[in-house]
PDB file of C-alpha atoms in Angstrom:
ATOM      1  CA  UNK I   1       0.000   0.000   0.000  1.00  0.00           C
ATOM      2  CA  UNK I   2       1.057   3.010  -1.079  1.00  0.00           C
ATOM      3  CA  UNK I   3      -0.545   5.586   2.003  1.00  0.00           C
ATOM      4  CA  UNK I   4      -0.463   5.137   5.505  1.00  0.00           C
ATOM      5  CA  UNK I   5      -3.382   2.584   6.661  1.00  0.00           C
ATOM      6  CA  UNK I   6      -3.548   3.704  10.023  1.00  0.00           C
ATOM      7  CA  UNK I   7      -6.827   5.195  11.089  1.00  0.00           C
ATOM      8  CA  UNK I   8      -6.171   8.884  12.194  1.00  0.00           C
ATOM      9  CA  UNK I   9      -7.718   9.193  15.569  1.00  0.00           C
ATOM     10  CA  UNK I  10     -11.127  10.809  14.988  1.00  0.00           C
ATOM     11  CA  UNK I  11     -12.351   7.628  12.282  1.00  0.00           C
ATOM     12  CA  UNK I  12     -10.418   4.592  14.149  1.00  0.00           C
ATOM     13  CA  UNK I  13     -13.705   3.769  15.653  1.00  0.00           C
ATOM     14  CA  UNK I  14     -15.713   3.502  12.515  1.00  0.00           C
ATOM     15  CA  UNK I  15     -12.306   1.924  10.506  1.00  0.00           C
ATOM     16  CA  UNK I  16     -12.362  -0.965  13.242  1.00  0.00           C
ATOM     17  CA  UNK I  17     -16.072  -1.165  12.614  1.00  0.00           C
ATOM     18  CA  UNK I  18     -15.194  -1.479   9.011  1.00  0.00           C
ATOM     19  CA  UNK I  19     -11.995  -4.117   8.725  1.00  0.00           C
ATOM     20  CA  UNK I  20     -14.370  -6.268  11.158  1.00  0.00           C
ATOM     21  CA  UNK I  21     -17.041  -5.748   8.802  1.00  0.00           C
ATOM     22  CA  UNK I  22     -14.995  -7.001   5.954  1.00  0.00           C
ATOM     23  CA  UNK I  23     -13.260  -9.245   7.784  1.00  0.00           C
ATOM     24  CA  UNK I  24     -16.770 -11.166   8.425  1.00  0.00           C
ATOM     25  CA  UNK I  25     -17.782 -11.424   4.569  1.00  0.00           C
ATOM     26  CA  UNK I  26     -14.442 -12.456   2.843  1.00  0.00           C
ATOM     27  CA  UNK I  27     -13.102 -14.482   5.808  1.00  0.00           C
ATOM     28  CA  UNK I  28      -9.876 -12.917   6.026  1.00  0.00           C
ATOM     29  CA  UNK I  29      -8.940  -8.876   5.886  1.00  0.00           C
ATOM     30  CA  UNK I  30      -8.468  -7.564   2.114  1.00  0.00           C
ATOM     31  CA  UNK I  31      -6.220  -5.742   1.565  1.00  0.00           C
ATOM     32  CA  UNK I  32      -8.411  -3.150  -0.266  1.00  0.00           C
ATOM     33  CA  UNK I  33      -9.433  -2.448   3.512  1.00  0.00           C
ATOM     34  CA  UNK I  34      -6.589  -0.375   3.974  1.00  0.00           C
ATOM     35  CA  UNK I  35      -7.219   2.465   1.502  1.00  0.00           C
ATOM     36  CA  UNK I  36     -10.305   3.639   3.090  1.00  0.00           C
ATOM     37  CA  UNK I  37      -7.876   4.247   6.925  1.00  0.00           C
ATOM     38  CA  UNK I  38      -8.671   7.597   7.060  1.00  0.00           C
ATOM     39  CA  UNK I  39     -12.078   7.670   5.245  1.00  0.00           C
ATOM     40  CA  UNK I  40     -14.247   4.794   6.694  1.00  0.00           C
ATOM     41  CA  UNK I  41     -17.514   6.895   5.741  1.00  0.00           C
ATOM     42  CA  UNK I  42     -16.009   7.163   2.136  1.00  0.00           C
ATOM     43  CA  UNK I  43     -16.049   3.239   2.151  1.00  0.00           C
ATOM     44  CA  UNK I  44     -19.758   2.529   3.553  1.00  0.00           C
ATOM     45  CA  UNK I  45     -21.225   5.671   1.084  1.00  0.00           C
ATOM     46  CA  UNK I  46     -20.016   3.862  -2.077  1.00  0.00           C
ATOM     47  CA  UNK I  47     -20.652   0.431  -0.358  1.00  0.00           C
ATOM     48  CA  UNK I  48     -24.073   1.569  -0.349  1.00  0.00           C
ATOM     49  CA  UNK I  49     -24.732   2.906  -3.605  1.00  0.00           C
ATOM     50  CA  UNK I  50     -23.423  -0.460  -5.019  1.00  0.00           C
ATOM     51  CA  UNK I  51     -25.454  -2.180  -3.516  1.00  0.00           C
ATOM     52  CA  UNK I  52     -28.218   0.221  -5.051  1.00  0.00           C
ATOM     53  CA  UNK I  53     -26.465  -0.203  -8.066  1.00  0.00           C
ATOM     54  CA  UNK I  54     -26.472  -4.395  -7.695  1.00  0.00           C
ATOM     55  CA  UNK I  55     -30.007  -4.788  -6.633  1.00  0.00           C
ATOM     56  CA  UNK I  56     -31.056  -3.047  -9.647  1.00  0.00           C
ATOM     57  CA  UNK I  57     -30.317  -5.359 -12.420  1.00  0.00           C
ATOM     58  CA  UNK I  58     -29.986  -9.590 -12.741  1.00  0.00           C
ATOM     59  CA  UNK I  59     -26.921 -10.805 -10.535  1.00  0.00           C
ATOM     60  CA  UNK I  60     -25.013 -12.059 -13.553  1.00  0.00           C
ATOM     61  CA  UNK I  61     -25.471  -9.158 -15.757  1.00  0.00           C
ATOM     62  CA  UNK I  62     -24.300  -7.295 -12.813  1.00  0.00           C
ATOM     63  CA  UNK I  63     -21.213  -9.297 -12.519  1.00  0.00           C
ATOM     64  CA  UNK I  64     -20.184  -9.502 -15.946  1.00  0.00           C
ATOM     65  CA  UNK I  65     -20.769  -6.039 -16.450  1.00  0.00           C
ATOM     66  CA  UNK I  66     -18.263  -5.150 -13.543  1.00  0.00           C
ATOM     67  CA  UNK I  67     -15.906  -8.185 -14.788  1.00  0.00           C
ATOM     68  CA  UNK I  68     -15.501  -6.061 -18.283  1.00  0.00           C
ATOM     69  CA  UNK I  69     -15.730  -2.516 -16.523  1.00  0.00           C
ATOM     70  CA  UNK I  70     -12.678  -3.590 -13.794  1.00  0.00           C
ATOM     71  CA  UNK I  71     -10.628  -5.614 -16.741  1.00  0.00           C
ATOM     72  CA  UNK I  72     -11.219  -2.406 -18.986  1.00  0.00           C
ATOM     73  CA  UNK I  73      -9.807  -0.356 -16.551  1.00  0.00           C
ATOM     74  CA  UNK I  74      -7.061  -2.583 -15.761  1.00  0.00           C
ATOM     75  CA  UNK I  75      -7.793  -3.712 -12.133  1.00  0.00           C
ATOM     76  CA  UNK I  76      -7.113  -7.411 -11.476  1.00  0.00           C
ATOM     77  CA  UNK I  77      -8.037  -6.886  -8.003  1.00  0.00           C
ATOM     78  CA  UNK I  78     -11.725  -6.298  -9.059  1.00  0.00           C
ATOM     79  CA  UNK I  79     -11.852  -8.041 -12.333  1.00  0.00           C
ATOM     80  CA  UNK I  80     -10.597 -11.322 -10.193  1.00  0.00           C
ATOM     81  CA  UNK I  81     -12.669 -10.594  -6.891  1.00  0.00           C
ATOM     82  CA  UNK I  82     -15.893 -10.432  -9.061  1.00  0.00           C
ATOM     83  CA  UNK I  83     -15.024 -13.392 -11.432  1.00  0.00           C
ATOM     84  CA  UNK I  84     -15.293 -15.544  -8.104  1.00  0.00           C
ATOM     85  CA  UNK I  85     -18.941 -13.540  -7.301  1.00  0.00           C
ATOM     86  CA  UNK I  86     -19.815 -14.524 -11.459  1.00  0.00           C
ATOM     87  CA  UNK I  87     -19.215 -18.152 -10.489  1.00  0.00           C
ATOM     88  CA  UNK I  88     -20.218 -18.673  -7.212  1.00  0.00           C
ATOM     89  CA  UNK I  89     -24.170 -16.943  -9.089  1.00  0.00           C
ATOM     90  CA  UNK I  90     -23.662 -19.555 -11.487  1.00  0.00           C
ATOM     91  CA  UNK I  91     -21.568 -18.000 -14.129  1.00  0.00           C
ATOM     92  CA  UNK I  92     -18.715 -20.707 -14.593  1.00  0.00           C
ATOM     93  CA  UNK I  93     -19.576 -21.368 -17.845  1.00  0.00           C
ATOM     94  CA  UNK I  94     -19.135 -17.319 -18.514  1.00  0.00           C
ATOM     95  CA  UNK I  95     -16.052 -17.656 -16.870  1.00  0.00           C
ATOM     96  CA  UNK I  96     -14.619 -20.333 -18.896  1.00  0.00           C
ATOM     97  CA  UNK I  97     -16.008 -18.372 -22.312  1.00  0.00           C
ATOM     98  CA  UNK I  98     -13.899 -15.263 -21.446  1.00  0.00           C
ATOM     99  CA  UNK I  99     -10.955 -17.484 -20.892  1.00  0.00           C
ATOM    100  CA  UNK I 100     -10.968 -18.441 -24.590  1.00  0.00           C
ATOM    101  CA  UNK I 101     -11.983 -14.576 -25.514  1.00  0.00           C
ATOM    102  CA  UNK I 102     -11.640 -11.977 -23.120  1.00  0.00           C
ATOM    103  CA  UNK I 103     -13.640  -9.767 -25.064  1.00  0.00           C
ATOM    104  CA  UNK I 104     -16.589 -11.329 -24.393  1.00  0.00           C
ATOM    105  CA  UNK I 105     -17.945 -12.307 -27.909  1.00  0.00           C
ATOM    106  CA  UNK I 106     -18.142 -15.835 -26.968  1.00  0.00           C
ATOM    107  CA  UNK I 107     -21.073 -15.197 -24.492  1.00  0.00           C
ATOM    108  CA  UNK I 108     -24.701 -15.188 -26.014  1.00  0.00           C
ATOM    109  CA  UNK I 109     -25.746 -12.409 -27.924  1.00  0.00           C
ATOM    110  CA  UNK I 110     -27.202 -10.035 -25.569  1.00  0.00           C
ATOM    111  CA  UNK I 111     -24.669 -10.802 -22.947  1.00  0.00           C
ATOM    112  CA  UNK I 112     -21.710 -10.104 -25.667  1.00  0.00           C
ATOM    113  CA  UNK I 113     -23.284  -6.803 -26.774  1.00  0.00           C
ATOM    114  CA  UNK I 114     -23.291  -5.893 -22.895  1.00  0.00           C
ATOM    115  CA  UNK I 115     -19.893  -6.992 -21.682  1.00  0.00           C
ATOM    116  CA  UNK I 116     -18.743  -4.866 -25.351  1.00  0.00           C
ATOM    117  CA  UNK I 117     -20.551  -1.615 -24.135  1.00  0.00           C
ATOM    118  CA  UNK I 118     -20.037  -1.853 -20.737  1.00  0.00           C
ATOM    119  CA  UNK I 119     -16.219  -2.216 -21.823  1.00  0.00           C
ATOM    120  CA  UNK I 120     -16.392   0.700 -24.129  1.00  0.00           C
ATOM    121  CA  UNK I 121     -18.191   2.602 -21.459  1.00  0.00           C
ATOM    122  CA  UNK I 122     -15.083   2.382 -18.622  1.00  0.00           C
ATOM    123  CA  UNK I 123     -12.211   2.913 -21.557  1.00  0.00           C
ATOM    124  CA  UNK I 124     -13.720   6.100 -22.978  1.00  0.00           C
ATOM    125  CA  UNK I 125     -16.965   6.844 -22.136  1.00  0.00           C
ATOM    126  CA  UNK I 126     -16.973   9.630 -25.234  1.00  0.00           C
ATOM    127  CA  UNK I 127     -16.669   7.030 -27.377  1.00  0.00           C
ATOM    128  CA  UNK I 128     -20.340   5.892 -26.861  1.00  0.00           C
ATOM    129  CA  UNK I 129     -22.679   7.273 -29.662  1.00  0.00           C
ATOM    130  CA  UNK I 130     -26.541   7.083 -30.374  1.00  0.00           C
ATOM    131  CA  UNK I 131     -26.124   3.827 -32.493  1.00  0.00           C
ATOM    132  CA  UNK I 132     -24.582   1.824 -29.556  1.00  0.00           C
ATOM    133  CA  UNK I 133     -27.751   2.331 -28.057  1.00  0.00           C
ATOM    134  CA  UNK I 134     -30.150   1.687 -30.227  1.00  0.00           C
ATOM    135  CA  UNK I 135     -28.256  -1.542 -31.020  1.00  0.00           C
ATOM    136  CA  UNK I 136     -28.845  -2.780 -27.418  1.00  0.00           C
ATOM    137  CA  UNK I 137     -32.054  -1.354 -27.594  1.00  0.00           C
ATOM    138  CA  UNK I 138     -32.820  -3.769 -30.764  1.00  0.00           C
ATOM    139  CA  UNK I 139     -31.662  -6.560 -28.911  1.00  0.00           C
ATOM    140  CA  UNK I 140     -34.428  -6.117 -25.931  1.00  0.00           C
ATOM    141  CA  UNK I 141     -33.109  -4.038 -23.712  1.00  0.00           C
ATOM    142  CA  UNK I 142     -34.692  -0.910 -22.129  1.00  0.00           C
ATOM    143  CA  UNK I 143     -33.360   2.267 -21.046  1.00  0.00           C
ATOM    144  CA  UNK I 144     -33.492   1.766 -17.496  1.00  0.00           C
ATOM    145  CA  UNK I 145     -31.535  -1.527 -18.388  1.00  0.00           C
ATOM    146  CA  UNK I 146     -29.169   0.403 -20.064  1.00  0.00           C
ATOM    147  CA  UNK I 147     -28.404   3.425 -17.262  1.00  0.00           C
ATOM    148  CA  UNK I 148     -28.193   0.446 -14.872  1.00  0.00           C
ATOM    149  CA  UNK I 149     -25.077  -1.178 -16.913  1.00  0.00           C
ATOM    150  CA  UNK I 150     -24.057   2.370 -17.302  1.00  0.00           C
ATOM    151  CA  UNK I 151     -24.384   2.810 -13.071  1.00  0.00           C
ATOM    152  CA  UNK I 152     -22.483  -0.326 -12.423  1.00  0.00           C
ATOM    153  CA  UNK I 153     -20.085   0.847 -14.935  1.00  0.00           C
ATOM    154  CA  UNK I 154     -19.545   3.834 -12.655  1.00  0.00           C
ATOM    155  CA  UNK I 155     -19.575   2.410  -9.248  1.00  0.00           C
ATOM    156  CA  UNK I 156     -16.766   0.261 -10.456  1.00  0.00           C
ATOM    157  CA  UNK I 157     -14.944   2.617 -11.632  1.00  0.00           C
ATOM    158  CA  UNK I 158     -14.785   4.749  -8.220  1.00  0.00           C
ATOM    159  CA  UNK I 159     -13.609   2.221  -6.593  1.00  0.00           C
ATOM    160  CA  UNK I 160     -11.025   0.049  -9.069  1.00  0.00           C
ATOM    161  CA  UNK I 161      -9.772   3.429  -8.754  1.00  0.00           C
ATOM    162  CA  UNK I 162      -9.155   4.196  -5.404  1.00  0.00           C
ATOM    163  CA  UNK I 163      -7.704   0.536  -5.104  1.00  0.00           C
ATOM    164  CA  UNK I 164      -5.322   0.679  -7.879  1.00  0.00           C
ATOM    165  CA  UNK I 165      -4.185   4.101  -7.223  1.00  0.00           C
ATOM    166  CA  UNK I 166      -3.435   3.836  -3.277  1.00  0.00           C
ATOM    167  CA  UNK I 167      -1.428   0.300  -4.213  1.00  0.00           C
ATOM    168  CA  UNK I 168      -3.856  -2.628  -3.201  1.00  0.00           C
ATOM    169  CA  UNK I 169      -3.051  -5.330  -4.433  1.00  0.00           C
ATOM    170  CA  UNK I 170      -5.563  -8.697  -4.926  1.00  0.00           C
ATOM    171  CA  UNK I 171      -5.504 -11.241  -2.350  1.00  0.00           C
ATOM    172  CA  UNK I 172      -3.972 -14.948  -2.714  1.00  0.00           C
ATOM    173  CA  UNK I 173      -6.420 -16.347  -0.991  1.00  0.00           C
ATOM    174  CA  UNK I 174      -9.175 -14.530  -3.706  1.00  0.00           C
ATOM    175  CA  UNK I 175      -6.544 -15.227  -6.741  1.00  0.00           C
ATOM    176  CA  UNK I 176      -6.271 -18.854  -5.280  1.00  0.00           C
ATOM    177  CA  UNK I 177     -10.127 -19.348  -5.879  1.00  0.00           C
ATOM    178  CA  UNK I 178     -10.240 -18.629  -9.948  1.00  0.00           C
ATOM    179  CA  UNK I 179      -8.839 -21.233 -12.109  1.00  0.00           C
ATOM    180  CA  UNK I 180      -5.138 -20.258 -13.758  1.00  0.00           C
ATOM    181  CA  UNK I 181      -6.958 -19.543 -17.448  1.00  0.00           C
ATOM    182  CA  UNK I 182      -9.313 -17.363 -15.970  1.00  0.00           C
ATOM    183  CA  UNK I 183      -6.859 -15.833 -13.473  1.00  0.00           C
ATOM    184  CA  UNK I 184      -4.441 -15.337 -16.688  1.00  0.00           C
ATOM    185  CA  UNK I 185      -7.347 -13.131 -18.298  1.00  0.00           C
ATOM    186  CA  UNK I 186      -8.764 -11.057 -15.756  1.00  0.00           C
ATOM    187  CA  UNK I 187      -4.945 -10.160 -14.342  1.00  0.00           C
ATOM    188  CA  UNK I 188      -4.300  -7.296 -16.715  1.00  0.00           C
ATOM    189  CA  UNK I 189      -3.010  -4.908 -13.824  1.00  0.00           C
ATOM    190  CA  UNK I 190      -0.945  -5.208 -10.104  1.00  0.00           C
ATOM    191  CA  UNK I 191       0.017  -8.652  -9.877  1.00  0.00           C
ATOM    192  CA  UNK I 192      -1.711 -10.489  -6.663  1.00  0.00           C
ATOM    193  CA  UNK I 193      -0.088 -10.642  -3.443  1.00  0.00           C
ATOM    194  CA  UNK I 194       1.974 -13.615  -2.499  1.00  0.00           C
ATOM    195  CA  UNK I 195       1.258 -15.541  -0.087  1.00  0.00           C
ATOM    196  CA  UNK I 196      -1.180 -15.404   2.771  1.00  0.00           C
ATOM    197  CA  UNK I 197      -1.411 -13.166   5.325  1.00  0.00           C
ATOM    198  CA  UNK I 198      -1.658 -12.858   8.879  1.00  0.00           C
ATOM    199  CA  UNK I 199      -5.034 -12.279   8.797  1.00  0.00           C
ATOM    200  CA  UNK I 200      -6.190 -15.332   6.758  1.00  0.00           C
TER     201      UNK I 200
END
């Protein structure tokens, strides 16, 4: 990590709060935890408005939308974190179709066209134009469905980010879960720790 991760004293209350908080879903303390030291609140706002974000749209879509957002922006800590969320919702066939093409145009039609905008959307969001669109708009989906790829898209973003800029790095015990073709794919930024930590 690139910044001091020691809570300053006026948020070490709510950053204990926090590490215990993550600490209790992954099973061991990411290492992520550390950028938010001095921030806590930052942490639990944008864990929030994911979870907005996530509740909005089908699991999967949700998943593979932040696979190709995170991999776009070149963050193996999320891309590999969120592959393990993609198969654990029942996505390992997904995962084994962006192993052979990380561009997603293995995947079904819809999910392709999806994975390619969401993609497009975290590189250069200028890039977008009218047409991209209207061609996911021919292939079923509304414009709430679209903002919500586009939201997801965003929320990622924020936080691949913060994690990538401060010096996280992904955990071995998350890069341990993904199989090596898929890890191969989706690590396109920091390598992953070695090792396990003291807190595994």
């Amino acid at each position: 990590m690139f910044i001091d991760t020691t809570a300053p004293e006026d948020a070490a209350a709510d950053f204990g709060e926090y590490m215990e908080q993550q600490r209790q879903a992954w099973g061991f303390l990411p290492d992520y935890v550390g950028c938010f030291a001095a921030r806590p609140n930052v942490a639990l706002a944008w864990s929030a408005l994911s979870r907005t974000v996530a509740t909005s749209m089908p699991r999967r879509r949700y998943e593979l939308v932040t696979i190709a957002a995170a991999r776009a922006r070149k963050s193996s800590y999320c891309a590999v974190a969120h592959a393990t969320f993609l198969r654990d919702n029942g996505g390992g066939d997904d995962l084994r179709a962006l192993a052979a093409d990380p561009t997603g145009s293995t995947l079904d039609v819809v999910d392709a066209a999806v994975f390619r905008f969401a993609a497009a959307t975290a590189s250069d969001p200028t890039s977008i134009r009218q047409e991209d669109i209207d061609g996911l708009r021919r292939l079923g989906l509304t414009d709430p469905e679209i903002a919500d790829i586009t939201y997801a898209v965003g929320v990622r973003l924020f936080f691949a980010t913060v994690l990538d800029a401060l010096g996280a790095r992904l955990d071995a015990q998350t890069a341990a879960q993904v199989e090596p073709g898929v890890l191969a794919v989706l690590s396109v930024g920091r390598p992953p720790l070695a090792g396990k930590g003291p807190d595994s």
